[in-house]
Amino acid sequence: MIYLFLMSLIVSIHILPDAAYAEGHTPKGAPQRIISLSPAITEGLFLLGAEERIVGVTTYCHKPPQAVKKEKVGSVMETNIEKVVSLKPDLVIGTGLTNQKDVKKLKTLGINIVIFSITKDFTQLCESFSGLGRLLNKEDLARTMIDESKKRLLQTQRKVSALPRKKVFIQLGAKPLFAASRDYFINDFIEYAGGINIFKDARSGLVSREEVVRRNPEIVIIATMGDTGENTGEKEMKMWQRYKTINAVKNKNIFLVDSDKICSPTPVSFADSLEDIAKIFHPEAFK
Amino acid sequence: MSKKTGAALLSILFSFVFLLASMFYASGSGSSGISLMEILPTLMKGSGTTEYSILLDIRIPRILLGLAIGGSLSLAGVILQGMFRNPLVEPYTLGISGGAALGAALCIVTGLNRIFPDFAMPLSGFIGAFFVALPISLINIRRGIVKTEGLLLTGVMISYISSSIVTLILAVSRTEDIQSIIFWIMGSLEEPSWLLILTALSLSFICLALSYVFSLDLNALLLGEDEARHLGINVERAKKVLFLVASLLTGVSVSITGIIGFVGLVVPHFVRMFAGHDHRVLLLVSYLTGAGFLIFCDTLARTVISPVELPVGVITGILGGSLFVYVLSKKYHAR
């Protein structure tokens, strides 16, 4: 069960370059053989046009579809060192989720590894993306994409800013029940899209159903995370129907979203998903 | 040479061959596909090639650590089972691993592992193990008498308490920390520090030698504590030293590799089936077999669904457990 829970967390994780590493350890000239240890990084690499230079990804890297064809070097958390070494990379990009021991081992083997830490909001997401651009000597392209996304983000924000804010609960996990607290960039989605995160103050995402009922959200969004044909999303939707006092239930405001979509690892897809969420909150603004 | 000595030598030889075989198998398997036949040519070509680095820097350290940890855990298992005369005792039933897990979890959430990246984890695991093992033995050593049953019961309880606290820590900690703690609990033979690998290896050898000094005491203890006392064995001293040795072996193993279950429980039982009950043979054969077993399991863990690595505990549990049930059922069926 804990694995399912972790899986759901992993999907929602973003990256930010650890300044110390990203600066000092970058080799001169753009790297030609890159291994990515995170779906977010893989997607970023594709966006920045480095597709040809990727020699290894994780088994979690599904986006974009071409990423699946790349050589696999392990999961997000477990890296197969032997595989990495045999692919002779000149740059390995890991995250805060990469096993510390693996990172250390790769370093002792003289492999250039850059660690991006986990991002918690849109600003960090942009910093992370431009950091990735810097590694590839494509910082300008990254900047342009970030500016473009920021523009779209502002447009969406403008559309909803004057509208009344609704109380929102975004559910990231089912067993255990897991909410997006302020430590998750999902919180940014809610706020930018003109909503109030009912669990913004929560210290950990682990919340009780009772507390959800008490805080009475007007909108419930269930992200079907790590769902492998178990219909967790549908089951959860039915589950919430039992609590008739919740406004979201009364007004039939329970929605399922594809977690792959809202857990957007790049500024570009963040802007996309924000629009989707804003449409759920304020359909009238997008008519 | 008597028949008994012959059988003993045969079982030592057998376990040694098993260990060598799994070491060879391990050095010839991996996701990058350097096979057994290519090992020698690769080594002959010398350093500088990727294959050489994979063999020497990745596979060999893992094999050596597997030797140390597999050996240590099953040695601890033999000692404890002999001492307690209880087939269910293993290093982990005494709460030692629970304490180590708690220590490691605390180390991660307090951020100590970021301040002292190399030694914080093993050290706090070890301290955790000892803070648990020590009160257990203190509670149960009254007037110089080690109460075996009490020791066992307290150990099991402490094990439960620690695992509950670890779960509590998991529930309230940050995502990055959860990941590190889970990793650690799952157990893995990946260890970048040569110093730790060699420490584990030499400690396991020292403890093997030390336990040999008490092999006759262990044999006498099999008859029962009173009987052993009548035979002139200093039972209390033997039990204290042996308990300390077992705790040390387990504490160090768990703190370096995390929790790898089943080796300490299953291997000694297995070994007793073919090597008999004489601890003079049993200790060595268990060490060799445990080492071979863990190395073999680790090789499977890295290759079955390559490139993804399974936690080695998954393999030791499934393979060790089912093999053991099978052998046990055959044995009882034959009676």
XYZ file of C-alpha atoms in Angstrom:
622
model
C 0.000 0.000 0.000
C 2.811 2.351 0.875
C 4.180 1.812 -2.603
C 0.956 2.931 -4.233
C 1.027 5.961 -2.024
C 4.599 6.710 -3.006
C 3.805 6.197 -6.645
C 1.082 8.778 -6.394
C 3.531 11.200 -4.852
C 6.215 10.576 -7.399
C 4.016 11.489 -10.290
C 3.373 14.843 -8.734
C 6.971 15.748 -8.286
C 8.848 18.490 -10.008
C 12.375 19.500 -10.166
C 14.615 22.415 -9.425
C 18.333 22.520 -9.987
C 20.391 22.398 -6.889
C 22.421 25.559 -7.442
C 25.618 24.063 -6.088
C 25.584 21.213 -8.557
C 24.024 22.852 -11.542
C 26.652 25.573 -11.571
C 29.941 23.875 -10.840
C 29.567 20.469 -12.396
C 28.380 21.425 -15.836
C 30.913 20.423 -18.452
C 32.016 22.876 -21.080
C 30.074 22.500 -24.302
C 26.657 20.947 -24.521
C 26.408 17.347 -23.306
C 25.814 14.813 -26.065
C 24.863 11.672 -24.153
C 22.286 12.461 -21.504
C 20.570 10.134 -19.051
C 17.440 11.387 -17.337
C 16.348 9.846 -14.047
C 12.949 11.513 -13.909
C 9.855 11.776 -16.145
C 9.790 15.526 -15.605
C 13.338 15.949 -16.843
C 12.742 13.672 -19.798
C 9.763 15.731 -20.872
C 11.764 18.918 -20.430
C 14.604 17.528 -22.541
C 12.184 16.707 -25.342
C 10.623 20.165 -25.153
C 14.037 21.737 -25.443
C 14.790 19.710 -28.540
C 17.399 17.424 -27.006
C 15.617 14.240 -28.062
C 18.551 12.894 -30.046
C 20.935 13.347 -27.163
C 18.971 11.292 -24.643
C 20.582 7.867 -24.239
C 18.698 6.659 -21.184
C 15.473 7.310 -19.258
C 13.471 5.659 -16.461
C 10.662 3.163 -16.830
C 8.328 5.956 -15.655
C 9.095 8.222 -18.599
C 5.978 8.007 -20.780
C 5.748 11.573 -21.979
C 6.109 12.363 -24.814
C 5.333 8.937 -26.353
C 8.733 8.801 -28.091
C 10.362 8.705 -24.647
C 9.156 5.130 -24.182
C 11.460 3.962 -26.969
C 14.592 5.152 -25.189
C 16.866 2.774 -23.311
C 15.766 2.226 -19.683
C 18.146 2.622 -16.768
C 15.844 1.882 -13.842
C 12.861 3.389 -12.055
C 12.634 6.877 -10.586
C 14.026 5.736 -7.258
C 16.237 2.801 -8.192
C 18.973 3.411 -10.703
C 20.772 0.535 -12.326
C 24.334 1.810 -12.017
C 25.704 -0.847 -14.306
C 23.316 0.150 -17.085
C 24.144 3.827 -16.641
C 27.880 3.190 -16.840
C 27.542 0.973 -19.903
C 25.677 3.751 -21.763
C 28.711 6.059 -21.296
C 26.776 9.251 -20.541
C 28.453 12.651 -20.331
C 25.587 13.946 -18.198
C 23.204 12.213 -15.793
C 20.338 14.280 -14.418
C 18.768 13.020 -11.220
C 16.289 14.402 -8.689
C 15.781 14.503 -4.964
C 14.081 11.147 -5.417
C 17.149 9.459 -6.844
C 18.695 7.115 -4.307
C 21.481 8.953 -2.487
C 23.699 5.899 -2.593
C 23.318 5.657 -6.359
C 24.233 9.329 -6.738
C 27.317 8.875 -4.608
C 28.312 5.764 -6.482
C 28.009 7.491 -9.871
C 30.106 10.359 -8.592
C 32.847 8.057 -7.362
C 32.813 6.446 -10.801
C 33.600 9.856 -12.260
C 30.248 10.335 -13.964
C 29.001 13.887 -14.291
C 25.723 13.948 -12.378
C 23.501 16.932 -11.712
C 20.795 16.757 -9.083
C 17.620 18.775 -9.381
C 15.674 19.167 -6.179
C 11.935 18.887 -5.898
C 9.926 21.956 -6.856
C 7.002 23.189 -4.862
C 5.481 25.911 -7.035
C 5.330 27.429 -10.497
C 8.216 29.833 -9.869
C 10.516 26.976 -8.943
C 9.228 25.038 -11.920
C 10.385 27.849 -14.208
C 13.762 28.108 -12.479
C 14.168 24.389 -12.887
C 13.296 24.545 -16.553
C 15.746 27.334 -17.262
C 18.365 25.377 -15.313
C 17.775 22.480 -17.672
C 18.117 24.885 -20.585
C 21.421 26.106 -19.173
C 22.742 22.531 -18.994
C 21.909 22.046 -22.651
C 23.231 25.453 -23.725
C 19.677 26.318 -24.712
C 18.819 28.808 -22.044
C 17.298 31.274 -24.523
C 14.861 28.702 -25.848
C 13.926 27.762 -22.286
C 13.400 31.439 -21.412
C 11.156 31.970 -24.421
C 9.042 28.977 -23.473
C 8.793 30.153 -19.882
C 7.750 33.657 -20.950
C 5.152 32.196 -23.267
C 3.756 30.008 -20.478
C 3.708 32.925 -18.067
C 1.733 34.945 -20.589
C -0.849 32.168 -20.935
C -0.972 31.812 -17.191
C -1.729 35.500 -16.800
C -4.458 35.278 -19.417
C -6.146 32.468 -17.531
C -5.736 34.315 -14.257
C -7.254 37.474 -15.714
C -10.325 35.570 -16.867
C -11.111 34.239 -13.408
C -9.711 36.877 -11.100
C -12.929 38.864 -10.732
C -15.070 35.776 -10.163
C -15.969 34.515 -6.689
C -13.386 32.102 -5.267
C -14.564 28.572 -4.548
C -13.366 26.209 -1.854
C -11.520 23.353 -3.532
C -10.228 19.959 -2.482
C -7.811 18.222 -4.827
C -7.353 14.623 -3.863
C -4.018 13.096 -4.856
C -4.272 9.709 -3.224
C -7.025 7.424 -1.999
C -5.483 4.956 0.432
C -4.348 6.828 2.412
C -6.364 9.894 1.602
C -3.878 12.459 0.384
C -4.501 16.133 -0.210
C -2.463 18.744 -2.029
C -1.074 20.906 0.752
C 0.847 24.122 0.160
C 4.021 22.102 -0.350
C 2.740 20.882 -3.692
C 2.654 22.947 -6.827
C -0.959 21.739 -7.176
C -1.703 24.449 -4.645
C -0.637 26.946 -7.323
C -3.146 25.470 -9.754
C -5.934 26.053 -7.285
C -4.942 29.610 -6.497
C -4.173 30.718 -10.042
C -7.385 29.156 -11.291
C -9.348 31.197 -8.802
C -10.000 28.743 -6.028
C -9.235 28.360 -2.335
C -7.281 25.270 -1.321
C -9.050 23.945 1.758
C -5.865 22.196 2.840
C -3.407 24.990 2.221
C -2.582 25.040 5.926
C -2.048 21.279 6.240
C 1.503 20.358 7.241
C 1.360 16.970 5.631
C -0.924 15.847 2.839
C -2.319 13.067 5.004
C -5.819 14.207 5.907
C -8.930 12.510 7.231
C -12.241 12.196 5.403
C -13.865 13.751 8.403
C -11.756 16.861 7.970
C -12.697 17.068 4.289
C -16.361 16.868 5.234
C -15.898 19.486 7.941
C -14.099 21.896 5.608
C -16.909 21.408 3.107
C -15.353 21.984 -0.333
C -17.483 23.295 -3.165
C -15.412 21.434 -5.720
C -13.684 18.081 -5.389
C -11.121 17.075 -7.972
C -9.824 13.527 -7.894
C -6.546 12.898 -9.626
C -6.391 9.255 -10.628
C -2.811 8.811 -9.645
C -0.838 5.694 -10.280
C -4.117 4.129 -11.327
C -3.551 0.798 -12.965
C -7.008 -0.273 -14.015
C -8.360 -0.370 -10.495
C -10.813 2.441 -11.143
C -9.737 4.205 -7.995
C -11.114 7.429 -9.397
C -14.619 6.077 -9.954
C -14.610 4.351 -6.586
C -13.598 7.571 -4.905
C -16.332 9.479 -6.736
C -18.894 7.033 -5.385
C -17.316 7.251 -1.966
C -17.795 11.005 -1.805
C -21.464 10.631 -2.781
C -22.082 9.148 0.651
C -21.339 12.475 2.306
C -24.427 14.405 1.367
C -23.572 17.476 3.407
C -20.608 18.444 1.253
C -21.479 21.262 -1.128
C -19.497 19.636 -3.915
C -21.730 16.579 -3.612
C -24.934 18.606 -3.444
C -24.024 20.552 -6.567
C -22.500 17.561 -8.366
C -19.137 19.245 -8.524
C -16.913 16.192 -8.313
C -14.468 15.778 -11.162
C -11.946 13.227 -12.267
C -8.749 14.417 -13.875
C -5.918 12.464 -15.362
C -3.027 12.870 -12.986
C -0.546 12.562 -15.818
C -2.070 15.726 -17.133
C -2.269 17.923 -14.075
C 1.020 16.799 -12.684
C 2.696 18.830 -15.333
C 6.426 18.808 -15.091
C 7.148 21.711 -17.429
C 6.009 25.325 -17.481
C 4.331 24.633 -20.814
C 2.113 21.820 -19.601
C 1.501 23.733 -16.384
C -0.136 26.469 -18.416
C -2.176 23.837 -20.297
C -3.439 22.153 -17.155
C -4.151 25.440 -15.442
C -6.567 26.244 -18.206
C -8.291 22.858 -17.730
C -8.655 23.440 -14.016
C -9.853 26.997 -14.407
C -12.536 25.678 -16.752
C -13.695 23.308 -14.025
C -13.803 26.100 -11.444
C -15.383 28.742 -13.643
C -16.936 27.256 -16.773
C -18.791 30.540 -17.363
C -15.543 32.453 -17.954
C -14.523 30.258 -20.867
C -17.713 30.346 -22.910
C 39.243 -40.107 9.496
C 35.997 -40.956 11.207
C 32.712 -40.986 9.363
C 31.569 -37.906 11.266
C 34.630 -35.846 10.373
C 34.223 -36.895 6.777
C 30.619 -35.708 6.709
C 31.623 -32.409 8.322
C 34.374 -31.803 5.787
C 31.975 -32.674 2.995
C 29.402 -30.129 4.134
C 32.075 -27.440 4.497
C 33.307 -28.236 1.002
C 29.768 -28.221 -0.338
C 28.937 -24.815 1.131
C 32.243 -23.394 -0.036
C 31.594 -24.544 -3.586
C 28.098 -23.032 -3.376
C 29.578 -19.709 -2.286
C 32.137 -19.730 -5.097
C 29.493 -20.660 -7.632
C 27.211 -17.795 -6.647
C 30.156 -15.394 -6.660
C 30.997 -16.437 -10.209
C 27.376 -16.306 -11.252
C 27.066 -12.815 -9.754
C 30.165 -11.466 -11.450
C 28.922 -12.724 -14.805
C 25.377 -11.348 -14.664
C 24.022 -7.868 -15.014
C 22.093 -5.584 -17.276
C 25.111 -4.625 -19.335
C 25.680 -8.228 -20.269
C 29.294 -9.042 -19.501
C 29.085 -12.809 -19.360
C 31.182 -15.242 -17.395
C 33.324 -16.005 -20.420
C 34.169 -12.344 -20.943
C 35.338 -11.705 -17.384
C 38.892 -12.892 -17.834
C 39.549 -11.122 -21.151
C 38.070 -7.946 -19.682
C 40.328 -8.109 -16.656
C 43.335 -8.877 -18.858
C 42.738 -5.763 -20.925
C 43.166 -3.766 -17.746
C 41.579 -0.613 -16.444
C 40.186 2.097 -18.638
C 37.374 0.221 -20.327
C 33.739 0.525 -19.285
C 33.476 -3.232 -18.830
C 36.437 -3.237 -16.465
C 34.871 -0.488 -14.400
C 31.533 -2.304 -14.278
C 33.200 -5.475 -13.058
C 35.550 -3.948 -10.537
C 33.654 -0.916 -9.297
C 30.079 -2.160 -9.432
C 29.820 -5.946 -9.318
C 32.772 -6.862 -7.103
C 31.945 -4.440 -4.230
C 28.401 -5.764 -4.221
C 29.594 -9.348 -4.106
C 31.939 -8.605 -1.221
C 29.222 -6.803 0.694
C 26.868 -9.711 0.004
C 29.508 -12.043 1.427
C 29.870 -9.955 4.569
C 26.178 -9.336 5.193
C 24.876 -12.772 4.187
C 27.556 -14.368 6.328
C 26.915 -12.067 9.280
C 23.161 -12.483 9.290
C 23.152 -16.257 9.106
C 25.964 -16.471 11.640
C 23.893 -14.330 14.001
C 20.945 -16.605 13.271
C 22.859 -19.759 14.175
C 24.174 -18.219 17.377
C 20.785 -16.962 18.521
C 18.885 -20.104 17.599
C 21.480 -22.186 19.411
C 21.408 -19.992 22.452
C 17.637 -19.691 22.703
C 16.919 -23.216 21.494
C 14.025 -21.694 19.634
C 13.625 -22.236 15.896
C 11.861 -18.929 15.285
C 14.589 -16.701 16.625
C 16.522 -14.694 14.126
C 18.481 -11.468 14.404
C 15.348 -9.486 13.638
C 13.030 -11.040 16.211
C 15.111 -9.458 18.941
C 14.236 -5.931 17.943
C 17.738 -5.143 16.786
C 16.648 -4.383 13.254
C 13.667 -2.403 14.465
C 15.966 -0.222 16.521
C 18.289 0.224 13.580
C 15.404 1.181 11.308
C 14.221 3.708 13.862
C 17.710 5.181 14.126
C 17.971 5.496 10.365
C 14.523 7.052 10.033
C 15.358 9.642 12.684
C 18.634 10.380 10.960
C 16.811 11.116 7.701
C 14.057 13.325 9.105
C 16.476 15.330 11.226
C 18.581 15.942 8.121
C 21.710 14.482 9.709
C 22.291 12.373 6.626
C 22.694 15.544 4.596
C 25.209 17.056 6.996
C 27.349 13.914 7.272
C 26.464 12.068 4.084
C 28.944 9.224 4.384
C 28.558 7.868 7.864
C 25.416 9.324 9.381
C 23.108 6.548 8.178
C 25.148 3.508 9.171
C 26.116 5.133 12.425
C 22.618 6.081 13.497
C 21.339 2.685 12.410
C 23.959 1.130 14.591
C 23.242 3.401 17.543
C 19.537 2.671 17.138
C 20.237 -1.057 17.163
C 22.249 -0.751 20.328
C 19.852 1.486 22.139
C 17.319 -1.245 21.567
C 19.499 -4.297 22.182
C 21.050 -2.795 25.279
C 17.869 -2.165 27.295
C 16.621 -5.600 26.253
C 19.614 -7.274 27.736
C 19.690 -4.990 30.793
C 16.025 -5.618 31.568
C 16.573 -9.336 31.304
C 19.872 -9.697 33.031
C 19.053 -9.749 36.705
C 21.525 -10.930 39.242
C 23.725 -12.059 36.403
C 21.183 -14.430 34.933
C 20.100 -13.940 31.329
C 16.448 -14.882 31.115
C 16.038 -16.279 27.656
C 12.274 -16.125 27.387
C 12.033 -12.600 28.688
C 14.745 -11.529 26.296
C 12.801 -12.909 23.373
C 9.463 -11.444 24.367
C 10.888 -8.011 25.081
C 12.679 -8.144 21.753
C 9.536 -8.884 19.828
C 7.679 -6.087 21.613
C 10.451 -3.575 21.003
C 10.400 -4.614 17.383
C 6.713 -3.725 17.179
C 7.169 -0.435 18.973
C 10.005 0.630 16.687
C 8.169 -0.256 13.526
C 5.143 1.694 14.708
C 7.290 4.740 15.409
C 8.880 4.428 11.970
C 5.398 4.347 10.438
C 4.532 7.428 12.467
C 7.628 9.190 11.147
C 6.700 8.175 7.610
C 3.215 9.614 8.029
C 4.419 13.064 9.010
C 7.615 13.471 7.023
C 8.358 15.186 3.749
C 8.170 13.390 0.418
C 11.913 13.292 -0.118
C 12.441 11.819 3.330
C 9.750 9.174 2.917
C 11.561 7.951 -0.141
C 14.906 7.677 1.648
C 13.389 5.865 4.606
C 11.554 3.354 2.422
C 14.713 2.697 0.466
C 16.600 2.043 3.567
C 13.985 -0.265 5.020
C 13.780 -2.301 1.823
C 17.456 -3.134 2.063
C 19.995 -3.068 -0.720
C 23.544 -4.185 -1.273
C 24.437 -1.007 -3.124
C 27.098 0.700 -1.056
C 29.491 3.244 -2.519
C 31.922 3.349 0.388
C 34.727 0.786 0.263
C 35.532 1.563 3.863
C 32.110 0.404 5.016
C 32.304 -2.712 2.867
C 35.675 -3.683 4.286
C 34.538 -2.875 7.829
C 31.565 -5.193 7.451
C 33.743 -7.892 5.943
C 36.439 -7.831 8.600
C 33.919 -7.586 11.418
C 32.098 -10.638 10.122
C 35.385 -12.591 10.048
C 36.277 -11.500 13.581
C 32.849 -12.482 14.885
C 33.077 -15.837 13.114
C 36.365 -16.506 14.887
C 35.006 -15.268 18.202
C 31.915 -17.422 18.015
C 34.173 -20.413 17.376
C 35.629 -19.994 20.828
C 32.122 -20.614 22.128
C 31.153 -23.402 19.747
C 31.427 -26.061 22.439
C 29.399 -23.918 24.832
C 26.729 -23.654 22.139
C 26.754 -27.427 21.722
C 26.287 -27.852 25.460
C 23.502 -25.272 25.518
C 21.554 -27.431 23.068
C 21.033 -29.886 25.929
C 19.518 -27.210 28.102
C 20.952 -24.565 30.386
C 21.048 -26.663 33.538
C 22.699 -29.538 31.716
C 25.259 -27.156 30.248
C 25.975 -25.813 33.723
C 26.506 -29.344 35.002
C 28.973 -29.893 32.200
C 31.017 -27.060 33.637
C 30.078 -24.393 31.138
C 29.909 -20.820 32.334
C 26.464 -20.401 30.842
C 25.865 -16.792 31.789
C 29.153 -15.577 30.416
C 28.677 -17.549 27.198
C 25.188 -16.150 26.733
C 26.274 -12.587 27.319
C 29.189 -12.765 24.897
C 27.170 -14.593 22.267
C 24.299 -12.145 22.522
C 26.729 -9.280 22.114
C 28.337 -10.905 19.076
C 24.946 -11.514 17.463
C 23.835 -7.950 18.181
C 27.029 -6.553 16.748
C 26.715 -8.628 13.581
C 23.088 -7.652 13.090
C 23.532 -4.018 14.050
C 26.376 -3.487 11.610
C 24.658 -5.417 8.815
C 21.367 -3.611 9.171
C 23.001 -0.239 9.481
C 24.942 -0.667 6.240
C 22.469 -2.453 4.000
C 19.094 -1.787 5.577
C 16.764 -4.600 6.514
C 17.318 -7.792 4.564
C 15.020 -10.341 6.079
C 14.926 -14.100 6.072
C 18.613 -14.880 5.636
C 19.179 -15.132 9.366
C 16.109 -17.274 9.881
C 16.135 -19.670 6.974
C 19.794 -20.368 6.285
C 20.636 -21.839 9.714
C 17.679 -24.228 9.521
C 18.656 -25.255 6.064
C 22.235 -25.813 7.001
C 21.322 -27.906 10.030
C 19.556 -30.312 7.702
C 22.748 -31.310 5.968
C 25.521 -30.282 8.356
C 24.055 -31.628 11.560
C 23.922 -29.922 14.946
C 27.580 -29.608 15.863
C 28.314 -25.885 16.109
C 31.953 -26.419 15.235
C 30.763 -27.222 11.714
C 27.502 -25.324 11.772
C 28.989 -21.877 12.359
C 31.320 -21.990 9.380
C 28.901 -23.725 7.039
C 26.162 -21.227 7.901
C 28.476 -18.343 7.223
C 29.453 -19.712 3.815
C 25.941 -20.731 2.823
C 24.381 -17.469 4.009
C 26.927 -15.479 2.042
C 26.335 -17.550 -1.082
C 22.573 -17.331 -0.658
C 22.537 -13.544 -0.328
C 24.893 -13.036 -3.270
C 22.700 -15.311 -5.362
C 19.508 -13.495 -4.325
C 21.082 -10.130 -5.025
C 22.074 -11.251 -8.498
C 18.490 -12.280 -9.154
C 17.247 -8.977 -7.729
C 19.379 -7.022 -10.157
C 18.574 -9.131 -13.197
C 15.030 -10.559 -13.143
C 13.299 -7.390 -14.293
C 16.389 -5.515 -15.401
C 17.053 -2.598 -15.706
C 14.853 -2.111 -12.664
C 16.372 -3.467 -9.493
C 14.202 -5.252 -6.988
C 14.833 -4.875 -3.286
C 16.888 -7.923 -2.382
C 14.547 -8.676 0.526
C 11.845 -9.522 -1.991
C 13.955 -12.328 -3.384
C 15.276 -13.632 -0.064
C 11.706 -13.798 1.215
C 10.118 -15.492 -1.770
C 12.973 -17.799 -2.671
C 14.155 -18.600 0.850
C 10.672 -18.994 2.219
C 9.288 -21.265 -0.471
C 12.416 -23.362 -0.681
C 12.330 -23.815 3.055
C 8.673 -24.803 3.184
C 9.298 -27.300 0.404
C 12.263 -28.912 2.097
C 10.522 -28.963 5.447
C 7.414 -30.639 4.066
C 9.538 -33.293 2.344
C 11.417 -33.897 5.544
C 8.278 -34.401 7.600
C 6.688 -36.450 4.867
C 9.618 -38.834 4.911
C 9.117 -39.569 8.568
